[in-house]
Coordinates of C-alpha atoms in Angstrom, one line a residue:
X1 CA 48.2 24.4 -6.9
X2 CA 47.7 28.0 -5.7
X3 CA 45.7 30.8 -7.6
X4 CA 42.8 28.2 -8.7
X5 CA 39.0 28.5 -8.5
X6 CA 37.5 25.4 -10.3
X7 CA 33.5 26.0 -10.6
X8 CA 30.7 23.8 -10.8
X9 CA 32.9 20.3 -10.0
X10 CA 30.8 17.1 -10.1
X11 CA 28.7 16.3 -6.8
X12 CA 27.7 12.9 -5.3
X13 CA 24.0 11.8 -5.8
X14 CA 22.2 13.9 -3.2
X15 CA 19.8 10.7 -2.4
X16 CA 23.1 8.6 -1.3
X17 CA 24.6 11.9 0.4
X18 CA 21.1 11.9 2.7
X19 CA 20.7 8.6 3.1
X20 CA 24.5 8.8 4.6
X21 CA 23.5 11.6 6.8
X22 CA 20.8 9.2 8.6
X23 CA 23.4 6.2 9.3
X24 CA 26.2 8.7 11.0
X25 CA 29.9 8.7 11.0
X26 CA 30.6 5.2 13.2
X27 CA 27.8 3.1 11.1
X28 CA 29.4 4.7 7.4
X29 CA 32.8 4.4 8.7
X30 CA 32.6 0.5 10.0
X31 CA 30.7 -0.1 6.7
X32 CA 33.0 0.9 4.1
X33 CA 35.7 -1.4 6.1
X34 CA 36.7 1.7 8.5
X35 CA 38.1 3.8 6.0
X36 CA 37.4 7.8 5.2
X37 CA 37.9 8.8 9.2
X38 CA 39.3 12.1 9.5
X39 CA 40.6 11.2 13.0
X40 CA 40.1 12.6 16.3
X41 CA 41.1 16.3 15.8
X42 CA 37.9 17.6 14.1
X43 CA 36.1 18.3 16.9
X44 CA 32.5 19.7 17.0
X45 CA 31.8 23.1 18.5
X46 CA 28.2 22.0 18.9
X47 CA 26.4 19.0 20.4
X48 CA 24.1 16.7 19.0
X49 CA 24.0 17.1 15.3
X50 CA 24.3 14.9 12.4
X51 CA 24.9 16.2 8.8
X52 CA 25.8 15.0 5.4
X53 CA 26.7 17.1 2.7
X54 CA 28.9 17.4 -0.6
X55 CA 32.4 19.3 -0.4
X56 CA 33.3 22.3 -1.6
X57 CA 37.3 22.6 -0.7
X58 CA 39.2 26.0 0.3
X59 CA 42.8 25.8 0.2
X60 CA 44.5 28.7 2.3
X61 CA 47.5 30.0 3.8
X62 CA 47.8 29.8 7.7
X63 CA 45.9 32.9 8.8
X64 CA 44.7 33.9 5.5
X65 CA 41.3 33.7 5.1
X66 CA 40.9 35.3 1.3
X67 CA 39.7 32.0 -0.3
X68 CA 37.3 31.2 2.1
X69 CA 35.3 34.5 0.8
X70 CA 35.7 32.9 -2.9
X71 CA 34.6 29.4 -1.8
X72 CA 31.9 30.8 -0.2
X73 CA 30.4 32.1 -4.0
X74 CA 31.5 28.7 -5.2
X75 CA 29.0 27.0 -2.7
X76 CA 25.5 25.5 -3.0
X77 CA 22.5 24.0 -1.2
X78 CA 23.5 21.0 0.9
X79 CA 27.2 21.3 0.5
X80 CA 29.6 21.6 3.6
X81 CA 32.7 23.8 3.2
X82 CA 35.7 21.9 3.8
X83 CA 38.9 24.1 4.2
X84 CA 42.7 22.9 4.6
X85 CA 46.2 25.5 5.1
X86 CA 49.5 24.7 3.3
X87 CA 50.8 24.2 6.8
X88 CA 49.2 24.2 10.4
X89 CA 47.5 26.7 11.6
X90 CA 45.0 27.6 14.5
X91 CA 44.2 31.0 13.9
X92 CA 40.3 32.0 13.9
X93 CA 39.8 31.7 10.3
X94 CA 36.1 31.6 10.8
X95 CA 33.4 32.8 12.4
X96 CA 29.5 34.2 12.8
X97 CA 29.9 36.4 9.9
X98 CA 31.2 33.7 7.0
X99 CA 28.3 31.3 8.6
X100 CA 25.9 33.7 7.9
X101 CA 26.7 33.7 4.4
X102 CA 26.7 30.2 4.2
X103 CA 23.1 29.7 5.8
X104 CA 21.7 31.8 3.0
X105 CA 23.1 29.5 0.2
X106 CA 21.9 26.4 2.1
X107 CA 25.1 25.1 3.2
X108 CA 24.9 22.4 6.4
X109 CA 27.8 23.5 7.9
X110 CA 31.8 23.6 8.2
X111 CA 35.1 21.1 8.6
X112 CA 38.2 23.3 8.7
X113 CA 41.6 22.0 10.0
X114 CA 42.5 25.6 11.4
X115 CA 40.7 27.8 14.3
X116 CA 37.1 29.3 14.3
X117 CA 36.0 31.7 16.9
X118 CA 32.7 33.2 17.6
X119 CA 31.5 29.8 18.8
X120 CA 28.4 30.7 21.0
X121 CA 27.2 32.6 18.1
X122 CA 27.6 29.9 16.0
X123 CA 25.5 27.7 18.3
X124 CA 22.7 30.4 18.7
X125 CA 22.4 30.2 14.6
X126 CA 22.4 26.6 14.7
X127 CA 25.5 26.4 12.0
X128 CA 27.5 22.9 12.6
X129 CA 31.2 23.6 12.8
X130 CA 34.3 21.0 13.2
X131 CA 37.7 22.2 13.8
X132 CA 41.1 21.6 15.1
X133 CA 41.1 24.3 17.4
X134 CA 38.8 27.5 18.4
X135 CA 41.1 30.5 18.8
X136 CA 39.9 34.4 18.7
X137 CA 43.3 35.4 17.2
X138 CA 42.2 36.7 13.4
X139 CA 43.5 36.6 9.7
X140 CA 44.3 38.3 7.0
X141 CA 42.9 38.3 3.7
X142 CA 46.3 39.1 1.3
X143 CA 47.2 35.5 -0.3
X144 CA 46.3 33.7 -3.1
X145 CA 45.5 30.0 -2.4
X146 CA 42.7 27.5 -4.3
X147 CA 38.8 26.7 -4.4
X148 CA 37.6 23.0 -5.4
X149 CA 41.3 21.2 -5.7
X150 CA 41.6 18.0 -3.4
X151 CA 42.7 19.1 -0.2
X152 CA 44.0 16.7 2.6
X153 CA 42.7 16.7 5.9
X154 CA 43.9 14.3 8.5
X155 CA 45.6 12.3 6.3
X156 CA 42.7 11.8 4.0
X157 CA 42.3 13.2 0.6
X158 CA 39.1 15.3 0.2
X159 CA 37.4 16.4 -3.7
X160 CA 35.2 18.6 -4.5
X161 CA 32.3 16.8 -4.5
X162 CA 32.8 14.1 -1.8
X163 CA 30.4 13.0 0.9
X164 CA 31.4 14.5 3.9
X165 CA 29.7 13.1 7.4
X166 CA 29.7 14.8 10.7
X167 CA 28.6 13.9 14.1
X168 CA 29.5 14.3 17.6
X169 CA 32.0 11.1 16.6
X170 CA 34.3 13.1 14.2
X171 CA 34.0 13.5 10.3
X172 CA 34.8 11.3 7.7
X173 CA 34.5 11.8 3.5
X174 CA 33.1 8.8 1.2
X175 CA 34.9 8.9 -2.4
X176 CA 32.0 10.8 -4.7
X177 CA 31.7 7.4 -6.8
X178 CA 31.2 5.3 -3.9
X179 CA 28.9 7.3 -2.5
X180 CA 25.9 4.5 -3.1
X181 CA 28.5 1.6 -2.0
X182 CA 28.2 3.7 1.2
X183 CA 24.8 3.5 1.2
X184 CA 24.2 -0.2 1.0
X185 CA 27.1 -0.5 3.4
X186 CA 26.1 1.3 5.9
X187 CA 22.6 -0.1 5.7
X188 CA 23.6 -3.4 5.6
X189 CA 26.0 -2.5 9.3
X190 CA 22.9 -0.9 10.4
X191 CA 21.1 -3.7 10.5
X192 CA 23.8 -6.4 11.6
X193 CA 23.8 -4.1 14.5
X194 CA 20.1 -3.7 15.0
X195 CA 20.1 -7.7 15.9
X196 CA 22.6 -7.6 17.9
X197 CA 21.2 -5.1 20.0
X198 CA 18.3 -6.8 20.2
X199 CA 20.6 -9.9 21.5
X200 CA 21.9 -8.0 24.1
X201 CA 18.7 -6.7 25.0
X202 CA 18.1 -10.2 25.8
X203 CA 20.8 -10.9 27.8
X204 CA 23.3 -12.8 25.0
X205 CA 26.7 -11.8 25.9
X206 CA 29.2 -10.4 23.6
X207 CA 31.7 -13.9 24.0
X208 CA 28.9 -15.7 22.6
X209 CA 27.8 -13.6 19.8
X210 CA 31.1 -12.8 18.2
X211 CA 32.8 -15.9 19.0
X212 CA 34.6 -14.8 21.6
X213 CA 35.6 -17.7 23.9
X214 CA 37.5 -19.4 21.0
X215 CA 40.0 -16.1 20.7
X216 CA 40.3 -16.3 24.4
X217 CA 41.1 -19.9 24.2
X218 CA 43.6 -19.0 21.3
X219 CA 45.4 -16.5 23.5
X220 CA 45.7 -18.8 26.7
X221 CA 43.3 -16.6 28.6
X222 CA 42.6 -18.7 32.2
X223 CA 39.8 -18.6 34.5
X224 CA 40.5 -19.2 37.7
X225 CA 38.0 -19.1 41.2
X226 CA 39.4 -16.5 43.5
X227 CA 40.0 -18.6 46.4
X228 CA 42.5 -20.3 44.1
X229 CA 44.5 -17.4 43.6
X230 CA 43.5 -15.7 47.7
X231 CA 47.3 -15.1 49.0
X232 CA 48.9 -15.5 45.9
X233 CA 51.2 -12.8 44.2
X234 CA 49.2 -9.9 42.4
X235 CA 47.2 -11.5 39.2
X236 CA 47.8 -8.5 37.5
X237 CA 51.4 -8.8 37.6
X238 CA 51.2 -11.9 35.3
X239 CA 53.0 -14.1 37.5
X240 CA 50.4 -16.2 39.3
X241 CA 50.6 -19.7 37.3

């Protein structure tokens, strides 16, 4: 789908999208059943931040850059520009200028599966950025591509519109619709984690809490007093019986 520029797409509810943005990436991701990861290739240029924000999608050629400058029209307060290439790329598609622009429409930030450069100067103006790479090597701006089509982005599918979360963990996207299944979700990991900090604050261990010694059990897992096994072949080899 090339040569497209869909306008004003539907958005998640902006209440679910920040109340998303306070749980983080893990607590979102183990609550909707750990789905929605992007993996471990978007990495943050910046330390430290959290954000949440609806997606507007650029589609571009590797080392083309044109539909960046028309998403960036397309975008609006609290959205995060999401941009994917029709085939790898880790040119510097991005940089201080195009963030600029962004911070004056009140967008939280960037997820590009590409390069970005200028990365000090994106810290300095406090504009989050993930990426696959960070490479001062530039782009042209000379081929058509799309703005708000679903893009894919380690190996999820991304919409106009989606939740996108970011942290120092990765990113991950929540379908639009199940933006407020997120919500309770996440809330309800938050506070089955919440107690069981509190457990291991007070010294319960991890076996007991989750059940543990029964799995250990299952899988034939031994204890065995180290005198017993003084003089014996390696344990870690697996043959001491």
């Amino acid at each position: 789908m090339s040569g497209l520029i869909i306008t004003d797409p539907p958005r998640a509810h902006a209440g679910d999208v920040e109340a998303l943005a306070g749980h983080g990436v893990a607590t979102v991701h183990e609550g909707m059943g750990r789905r929605g990861s992007l993996g471990p290739g978007f990495r943050p240029v910046q330390q430290d931040v959290r954000i949440a924000g609806t997606a507007v999608t650029a589609l571009c050629p590797p080392g083309d850059n044109l539909m960046i400058h028309a998403a960036v029209e397309q975008c609006a307060r609290g959205d995060i520009l999401v941009v994917a290439t029709t085939s790898p790329s880790t040119d510097g598609m991005f940089g201080e200028l195009f963030a600029t622009a962004l911070q004056y429409r009140g967008v939280r930030g960037l997820v590009i599966d590409a390069g970005v450069r200028d990365t000090a100067d994106l810290r300095a103006m406090g504009f989050p950025v993930w990426s696959t790479a960070v490479c001062a090597r530039g782009t042209v701006k000379a081929t058509a591509g799309s703005v708000n089509v679903p893009v894919v982005l380690g190996g999820q599918i991304v919409r106009p519109g989606d939740v996108i979360v970011a942290d120092d963990d990765g990113v991950m996207c929540v379908p639009r619709e199940e933006s407020g299944a997120a919500v309770r979700a996440a809330g309800a990991r938050a506070a089955k984690e919440e107690a069981t900090r509190t457990a291991f604050a007070e010294g319960q261990l991890g076996l007991d809490r989750y059940g543990l010694r029964e799995t250990l059990v299952r899988l034939g897992v031994r204890y065995r007093p180290y005198e017993e096994c003084a003089g014996a072949p390696d344990v870690s080899d697996g043959t001491v019986s």
